[in-house]
Amino acid sequence: MSQDVPSVRLCSGLGQFYSPNAKVNPRDLLDITLGDIAGMAAHPPHSPKETARWAIFSTLKTRTYSEQRNRGKFYALWADIDDPAGMTAAEIFAKAREVIPGALICYTTRSAKPEKQKCRIIVPLAEEVDGHSYALLAKILNDKLEAVGITPDRRTQEPGQICYLPNRGEFYHFDLVKADGPLHPSTWDAEVLAERDRIAAADQALVEARERARLKAAERMRTGAKSPIEAYNAAFTLEDVSLPMY
């Protein structure tokens, strides 16, 4: 571990529009530590969403997704469960512990209700990962949660997506799991390799689909299509041009 993970200062702000690039009231981004967030989980504030604290689990102070992907250094993953499917937060947290080794910061969201216990799970990492690795690990985390019946919001796979931090609402429940310390990214090396292979295969399939479409377009031109664009569009479906998600 290159740094004391709970003390690493991460990007943060207050409310959806808090940004140095905001058209109204631009402000420098703040910072917060995972240790601070654990403290918030145990003793949550009660703030309106307009001023609620959020974090991007990267040391890079920017809300720009492309910059976080290319230059961010991340110290945590997170999961957002907006549809608990009738499970309690405690049941969700217990299921998460089955597939996520190491420390967790778990808490219900400000909009959680006794009958719909929306929640978030933060997974501290033992060492930093770059934005591209973050995206892969975040997808693997969500896949593992889905495998045990938890439906996560896949937007957490985007570097730069803000995570609203503990904030007490009508219903609140939290759990801090410290066993074994933060998750080491290498724990999921096999899954990362498999995901990279999947992406490479999808990329290759896309290249091959484009070449088939080019050949079909050339044939259509020979048989009377009005323009190359018309011929290409006729040969290439929307699914063919879709890039793989990671």
Short mmCIF file of C-alpha atoms in Angstrom, two decimals:
data_model
loop_
_atom_site.label_atom_id
_atom_site.label_comp_id
_atom_site.label_asym_id
_atom_site.label_seq_id
_atom_site.Cartn_x
_atom_site.Cartn_y
_atom_site.Cartn_z
CA MET A 1 0.00 0.00 0.00
CA SER A 2 1.62 3.21 -1.18
CA GLN A 3 -0.43 5.50 1.11
CA ASP A 4 -2.60 5.36 4.21
CA VAL A 5 -5.83 4.78 2.26
CA PRO A 6 -8.31 6.19 4.84
CA SER A 7 -6.37 9.48 4.81
CA VAL A 8 -6.01 10.00 1.03
CA ARG A 9 -7.73 13.22 0.02
CA LEU A 10 -10.39 12.65 -2.65
CA CYS A 11 -12.45 14.94 -4.87
CA SER A 12 -15.66 16.25 -3.30
CA GLY A 13 -18.32 18.95 -3.44
CA LEU A 14 -21.70 20.06 -2.12
CA GLY A 15 -24.78 19.57 -4.26
CA GLN A 16 -25.29 18.68 -7.91
CA PHE A 17 -24.06 21.97 -9.36
CA TYR A 18 -20.95 22.46 -7.24
CA SER A 19 -18.14 22.95 -9.76
CA PRO A 20 -15.41 25.40 -10.75
CA ASN A 21 -17.04 25.43 -14.20
CA ALA A 22 -20.56 26.25 -13.00
CA LYS A 23 -22.22 29.13 -14.86
CA VAL A 24 -23.66 30.39 -11.56
CA ASN A 25 -21.51 30.58 -8.42
CA PRO A 26 -18.43 28.61 -9.62
CA ARG A 27 -16.41 27.20 -6.71
CA ASP A 28 -13.23 25.20 -6.29
CA LEU A 29 -13.81 21.54 -5.56
CA LEU A 30 -13.31 20.29 -2.00
CA ASP A 31 -11.65 17.15 -0.70
CA ILE A 32 -12.65 14.41 1.70
CA THR A 33 -11.12 11.16 2.96
CA LEU A 34 -12.54 7.66 3.26
CA GLY A 35 -11.98 8.01 6.99
CA ASP A 36 -14.22 11.09 6.95
CA ILE A 37 -16.86 9.18 5.00
CA ALA A 38 -16.83 6.29 7.48
CA GLY A 39 -17.41 8.85 10.21
CA MET A 40 -20.30 10.32 8.25
CA ALA A 41 -21.84 6.85 7.89
CA ALA A 42 -21.83 6.41 11.67
CA HIS A 43 -23.00 9.99 12.34
CA PRO A 44 -24.79 11.17 9.19
CA PRO A 45 -25.77 14.77 8.58
CA HIS A 46 -29.31 15.69 7.59
CA SER A 47 -28.88 17.99 4.60
CA PRO A 48 -31.10 18.91 1.65
CA LYS A 49 -29.92 17.31 -1.58
CA GLU A 50 -29.10 20.75 -2.99
CA THR A 51 -26.22 21.01 -0.51
CA ALA A 52 -25.54 17.31 0.17
CA ARG A 53 -21.92 16.15 0.22
CA TRP A 54 -20.68 13.96 -2.61
CA ALA A 55 -17.38 12.41 -3.64
CA ILE A 56 -15.55 11.14 -6.68
CA PHE A 57 -13.13 8.57 -5.29
CA SER A 58 -10.17 10.04 -7.16
CA THR A 59 -7.38 12.37 -6.06
CA LEU A 60 -7.89 14.40 -9.26
CA LYS A 61 -10.09 17.43 -8.62
CA THR A 62 -12.30 17.52 -11.69
CA ARG A 63 -15.85 16.51 -12.57
CA THR A 64 -14.98 15.94 -16.23
CA TYR A 65 -15.47 12.27 -17.04
CA SER A 66 -12.80 12.11 -19.75
CA GLU A 67 -10.20 13.71 -17.48
CA GLN A 68 -11.01 11.28 -14.67
CA ARG A 69 -10.80 8.35 -17.10
CA ASN A 70 -7.43 9.47 -18.48
CA ARG A 71 -5.76 11.09 -15.45
CA GLY A 72 -7.72 10.06 -12.35
CA LYS A 73 -6.21 8.02 -9.51
CA PHE A 74 -8.97 6.12 -7.73
CA TYR A 75 -9.01 4.70 -4.19
CA ALA A 76 -12.52 3.21 -4.03
CA LEU A 77 -15.28 1.62 -6.05
CA TRP A 78 -18.96 2.08 -5.24
CA ALA A 79 -22.36 0.59 -5.93
CA ASP A 80 -25.70 2.39 -6.04
CA ILE A 81 -28.81 0.31 -5.38
CA ASP A 82 -31.94 2.27 -6.33
CA ASP A 83 -34.14 -0.82 -6.63
CA PRO A 84 -33.70 -3.03 -3.55
CA ALA A 85 -36.33 -5.44 -4.91
CA GLY A 86 -37.99 -5.87 -1.53
CA MET A 87 -34.76 -6.57 0.35
CA THR A 88 -33.77 -4.64 3.44
CA ALA A 89 -30.50 -2.73 3.44
CA ALA A 90 -29.15 -5.19 6.00
CA GLU A 91 -29.94 -8.07 3.65
CA ILE A 92 -28.26 -6.29 0.74
CA PHE A 93 -25.16 -5.54 2.79
CA ALA A 94 -24.96 -9.19 3.91
CA LYS A 95 -25.21 -10.38 0.29
CA ALA A 96 -22.53 -7.88 -0.75
CA ARG A 97 -20.16 -9.27 1.88
CA GLU A 98 -20.50 -12.70 0.23
CA VAL A 99 -18.85 -11.46 -2.98
CA ILE A 100 -16.71 -8.50 -1.91
CA PRO A 101 -13.72 -9.37 0.26
CA GLY A 102 -12.40 -6.70 2.58
CA ALA A 103 -13.66 -3.43 4.03
CA LEU A 104 -17.00 -1.84 3.10
CA ILE A 105 -18.80 1.39 3.94
CA CYS A 106 -22.54 0.72 3.57
CA TYR A 107 -25.42 3.13 4.12
CA THR A 108 -28.96 3.90 2.99
CA THR A 109 -29.62 6.96 0.83
CA ARG A 110 -31.41 10.13 1.86
CA SER A 111 -34.50 9.03 -0.12
CA ALA A 112 -34.64 5.56 1.49
CA LYS A 113 -37.88 4.56 3.17
CA PRO A 114 -38.66 1.56 5.40
CA GLU A 115 -40.51 -0.06 2.49
CA LYS A 116 -37.83 0.81 -0.11
CA GLN A 117 -34.37 0.81 1.42
CA LYS A 118 -32.20 2.32 -1.33
CA CYS A 119 -28.55 2.14 -0.42
CA ARG A 120 -24.92 2.58 -1.46
CA ILE A 121 -21.82 0.49 -0.87
CA ILE A 122 -18.30 1.96 -0.99
CA VAL A 123 -15.42 -0.46 -1.51
CA PRO A 124 -12.05 1.05 -0.47
CA LEU A 125 -9.04 -0.08 -2.54
CA ALA A 126 -5.68 -0.96 -1.02
CA GLU A 127 -3.85 0.99 -3.74
CA GLU A 128 -4.71 3.48 -6.45
CA VAL A 129 -5.96 2.47 -9.89
CA ASP A 130 -6.22 4.61 -13.01
CA GLY A 131 -9.51 5.61 -14.60
CA HIS A 132 -9.53 2.82 -17.18
CA SER A 133 -8.88 0.19 -14.51
CA TYR A 134 -11.53 1.80 -12.32
CA ALA A 135 -14.13 1.35 -15.07
CA LEU A 136 -13.25 -2.35 -15.43
CA LEU A 137 -13.26 -3.01 -11.68
CA ALA A 138 -16.53 -1.11 -11.23
CA LYS A 139 -18.19 -3.29 -13.87
CA ILE A 140 -16.86 -6.42 -12.20
CA LEU A 141 -18.20 -5.20 -8.85
CA ASN A 142 -21.64 -4.63 -10.35
CA ASP A 143 -21.55 -8.02 -12.09
CA LYS A 144 -20.76 -9.71 -8.77
CA LEU A 145 -23.65 -7.94 -7.05
CA GLU A 146 -26.04 -8.92 -9.83
CA ALA A 147 -24.91 -12.54 -9.44
CA VAL A 148 -26.30 -12.57 -5.87
CA GLY A 149 -29.57 -10.87 -6.78
CA ILE A 150 -28.70 -7.20 -6.21
CA THR A 151 -29.46 -4.80 -9.09
CA PRO A 152 -26.93 -1.91 -9.18
CA ASP A 153 -27.10 1.30 -11.19
CA ARG A 154 -24.45 0.88 -13.90
CA ARG A 155 -23.68 4.61 -14.03
CA THR A 156 -21.19 4.02 -11.23
CA GLN A 157 -18.91 2.45 -13.87
CA GLU A 158 -18.22 5.91 -15.31
CA PRO A 159 -15.18 7.68 -13.85
CA GLY A 160 -16.45 11.08 -12.78
CA GLN A 161 -19.90 9.95 -11.62
CA ILE A 162 -20.54 11.58 -8.25
CA CYS A 163 -21.47 9.45 -5.23
CA TYR A 164 -23.70 11.14 -2.66
CA LEU A 165 -22.38 10.42 0.81
CA PRO A 166 -24.24 9.42 4.00
CA ASN A 167 -27.14 11.79 4.64
CA ARG A 168 -29.95 10.84 7.01
CA GLY A 169 -33.49 10.86 5.63
CA GLU A 170 -36.76 9.27 6.76
CA PHE A 171 -35.04 5.90 7.21
CA TYR A 172 -31.35 5.27 7.90
CA HIS A 173 -29.22 2.16 8.32
CA PHE A 174 -25.46 1.69 7.96
CA ASP A 175 -22.77 -0.92 8.31
CA LEU A 176 -18.99 -0.55 8.48
CA VAL A 177 -17.05 -3.70 7.59
CA LYS A 178 -13.35 -3.53 8.48
CA ALA A 179 -12.36 -7.20 8.10
CA ASP A 180 -9.21 -7.80 6.06
CA GLY A 181 -8.75 -4.13 5.17
CA PRO A 182 -9.30 -2.50 1.76
CA LEU A 183 -9.74 -4.66 -1.33
CA HIS A 184 -6.50 -5.12 -3.27
CA PRO A 185 -7.20 -4.59 -7.00
CA SER A 186 -5.18 -7.72 -7.86
CA THR A 187 -7.82 -9.83 -6.07
CA TRP A 188 -9.92 -9.58 -9.23
CA ASP A 189 -7.08 -10.01 -11.75
CA ALA A 190 -8.75 -13.05 -13.33
CA GLU A 191 -12.00 -11.15 -13.80
CA VAL A 192 -10.15 -8.12 -15.23
CA LEU A 193 -8.35 -10.34 -17.74
CA ALA A 194 -11.63 -11.95 -18.79
CA GLU A 195 -13.25 -8.52 -19.19
CA ARG A 196 -10.34 -7.24 -21.29
CA ASP A 197 -10.66 -10.34 -23.49
CA ARG A 198 -14.40 -9.67 -23.85
CA ILE A 199 -13.76 -6.07 -24.89
CA ALA A 200 -11.07 -7.12 -27.37
CA ALA A 201 -13.42 -9.71 -28.90
CA ALA A 202 -16.21 -7.14 -29.15
CA ASP A 203 -13.84 -4.65 -30.80
CA GLN A 204 -12.73 -7.28 -33.30
CA ALA A 205 -16.34 -8.22 -34.05
CA LEU A 206 -17.09 -4.54 -34.70
CA VAL A 207 -14.15 -4.24 -37.11
CA GLU A 208 -15.35 -7.33 -38.96
CA ALA A 209 -18.96 -6.05 -39.07
CA ARG A 210 -17.79 -2.75 -40.54
CA GLU A 211 -15.78 -4.54 -43.21
CA ARG A 212 -18.78 -6.71 -44.12
CA ALA A 213 -20.92 -3.56 -44.34
CA ARG A 214 -18.33 -1.88 -46.58
CA LEU A 215 -18.36 -4.84 -48.95
CA LYS A 216 -22.17 -4.92 -48.96
CA ALA A 217 -22.27 -1.17 -49.63
CA ALA A 218 -19.92 -1.60 -52.59
CA GLU A 219 -22.16 -4.34 -53.94
CA ARG A 220 -25.27 -2.16 -53.52
CA MET A 221 -23.57 0.66 -55.41
CA ARG A 222 -22.89 -1.73 -58.27
CA THR A 223 -26.54 -2.76 -58.30
CA GLY A 224 -28.13 0.68 -58.24
CA ALA A 225 -28.01 2.38 -54.82
CA LYS A 226 -28.31 6.16 -55.12
CA SER A 227 -25.28 7.08 -52.95
CA PRO A 228 -22.46 5.47 -50.93
CA ILE A 229 -24.06 6.75 -47.70
CA GLU A 230 -27.42 5.20 -48.57
CA ALA A 231 -25.73 1.93 -49.45
CA TYR A 232 -23.65 1.88 -46.25
CA ASN A 233 -26.61 2.70 -44.01
CA ALA A 234 -28.63 -0.07 -45.64
CA ALA A 235 -25.85 -2.55 -44.89
CA PHE A 236 -24.98 -1.39 -41.36
CA THR A 237 -27.47 -1.61 -38.46
CA LEU A 238 -27.38 0.55 -35.31
CA GLU A 239 -26.31 -2.52 -33.33
CA ASP A 240 -23.30 -2.90 -35.61
CA VAL A 241 -21.93 0.53 -34.70
CA SER A 242 -22.49 0.22 -30.95
CA LEU A 243 -19.26 0.17 -28.96
CA PRO A 244 -18.77 -2.35 -26.14
CA MET A 245 -19.59 -1.06 -22.63
CA TYR A 246 -16.82 -1.09 -20.04
#
